[in-house]
Short mmCIF file of C-alpha atoms in Angstrom, two decimals:
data_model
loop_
_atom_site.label_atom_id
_atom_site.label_comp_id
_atom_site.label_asym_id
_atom_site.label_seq_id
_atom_site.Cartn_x
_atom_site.Cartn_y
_atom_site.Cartn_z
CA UNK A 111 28.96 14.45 4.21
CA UNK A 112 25.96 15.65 6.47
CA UNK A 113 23.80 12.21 7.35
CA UNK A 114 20.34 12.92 8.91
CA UNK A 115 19.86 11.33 12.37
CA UNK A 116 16.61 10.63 13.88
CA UNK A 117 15.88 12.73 17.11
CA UNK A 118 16.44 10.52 20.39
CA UNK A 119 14.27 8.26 21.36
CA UNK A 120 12.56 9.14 18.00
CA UNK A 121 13.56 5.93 15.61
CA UNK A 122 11.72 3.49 18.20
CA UNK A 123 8.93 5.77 17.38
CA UNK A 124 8.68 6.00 13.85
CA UNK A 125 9.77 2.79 13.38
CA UNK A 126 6.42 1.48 15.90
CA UNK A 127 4.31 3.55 13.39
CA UNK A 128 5.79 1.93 10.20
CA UNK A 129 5.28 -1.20 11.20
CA UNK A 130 1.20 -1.02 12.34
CA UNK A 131 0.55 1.04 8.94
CA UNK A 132 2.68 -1.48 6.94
CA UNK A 133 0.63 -4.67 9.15
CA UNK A 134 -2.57 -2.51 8.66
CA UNK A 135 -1.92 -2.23 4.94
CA UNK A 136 -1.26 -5.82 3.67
CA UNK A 137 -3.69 -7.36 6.74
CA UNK A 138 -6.32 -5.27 6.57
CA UNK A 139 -6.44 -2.49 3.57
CA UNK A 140 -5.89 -4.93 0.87
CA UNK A 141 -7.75 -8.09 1.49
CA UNK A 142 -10.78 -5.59 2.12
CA UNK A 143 -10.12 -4.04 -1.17
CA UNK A 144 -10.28 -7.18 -3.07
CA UNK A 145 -13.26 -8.56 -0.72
CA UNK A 146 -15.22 -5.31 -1.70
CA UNK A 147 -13.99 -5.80 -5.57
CA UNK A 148 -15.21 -9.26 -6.06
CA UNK A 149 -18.12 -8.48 -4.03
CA UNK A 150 -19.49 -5.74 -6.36
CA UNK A 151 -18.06 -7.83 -9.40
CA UNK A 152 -20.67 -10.95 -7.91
CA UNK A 153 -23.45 -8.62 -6.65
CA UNK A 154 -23.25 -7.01 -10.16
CA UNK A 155 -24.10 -10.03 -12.25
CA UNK A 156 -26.55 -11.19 -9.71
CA UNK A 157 -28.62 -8.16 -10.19
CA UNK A 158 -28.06 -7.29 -13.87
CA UNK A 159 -26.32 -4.31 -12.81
CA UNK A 160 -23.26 -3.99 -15.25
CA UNK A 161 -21.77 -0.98 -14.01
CA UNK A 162 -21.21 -2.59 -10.51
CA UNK A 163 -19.47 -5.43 -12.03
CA UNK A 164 -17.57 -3.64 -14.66
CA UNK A 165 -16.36 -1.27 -11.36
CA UNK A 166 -15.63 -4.13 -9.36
CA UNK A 167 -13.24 -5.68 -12.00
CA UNK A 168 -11.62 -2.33 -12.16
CA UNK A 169 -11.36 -1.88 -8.22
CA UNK A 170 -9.48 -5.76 -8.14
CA UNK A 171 -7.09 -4.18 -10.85
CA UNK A 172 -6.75 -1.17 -8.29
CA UNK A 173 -5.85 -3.08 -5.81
CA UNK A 174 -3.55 -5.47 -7.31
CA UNK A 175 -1.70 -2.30 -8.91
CA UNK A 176 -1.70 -0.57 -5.68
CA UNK A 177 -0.08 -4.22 -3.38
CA UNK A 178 2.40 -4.06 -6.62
CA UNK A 179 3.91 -0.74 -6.08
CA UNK A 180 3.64 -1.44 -2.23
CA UNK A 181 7.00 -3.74 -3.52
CA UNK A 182 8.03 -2.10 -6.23
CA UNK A 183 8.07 2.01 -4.66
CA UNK A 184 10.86 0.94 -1.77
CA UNK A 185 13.24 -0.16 -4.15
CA UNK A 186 13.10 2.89 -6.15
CA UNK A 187 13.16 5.30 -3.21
CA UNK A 188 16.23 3.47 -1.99
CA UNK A 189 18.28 3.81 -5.64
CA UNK A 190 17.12 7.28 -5.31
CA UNK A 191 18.18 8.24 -2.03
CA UNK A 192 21.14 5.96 -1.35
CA UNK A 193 21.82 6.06 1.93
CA UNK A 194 20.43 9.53 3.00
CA UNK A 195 23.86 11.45 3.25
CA UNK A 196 24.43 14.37 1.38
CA UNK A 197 27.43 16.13 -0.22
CA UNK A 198 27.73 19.43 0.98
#
């Protein structure tokens, strides 16, 4: 079995990294995607502008879709990979 280990000092790293883009993501990325979504959905039927609105709806979906996989994509990567060893 060959198992891949992290250069030295390299998992604090990495693991830094994951954690502000996975803050960054759910904080940041996807409130602003919804904000934006229902603000184009609003802004669209103020101003008669259907194609704003009909986008906006479509961005929320986007968004929702996107923070699903965000839960879903881990577990499947993990039933995939296992633990990371391989047979040689």
């Amino acid at each position: 079995m060959v198992c891949p280990v992290a250069p030295a000092g390299a998992q604090v790293l990495v693991d830094e990294f994951l954690g502000w883009f996975s803050w960054a993501l759910v904080w940041v990325a996807f409130p602003a995607g919804i904000l934006a979504a229902v603000a184009a959905v609003i802004l669209g039927k103020v101003f008669s502008m259907p194609h704003v609105s009909k986008g906006g709806l479509i961005g929320v979906f986007v968004v929702l879709g996107a923070a699903l996989l965000y839960l879903v994509i881990p577990g499947i990567l993990s039933g995939f990979l296992g633990d990371g060893c391989v047979t040689r």
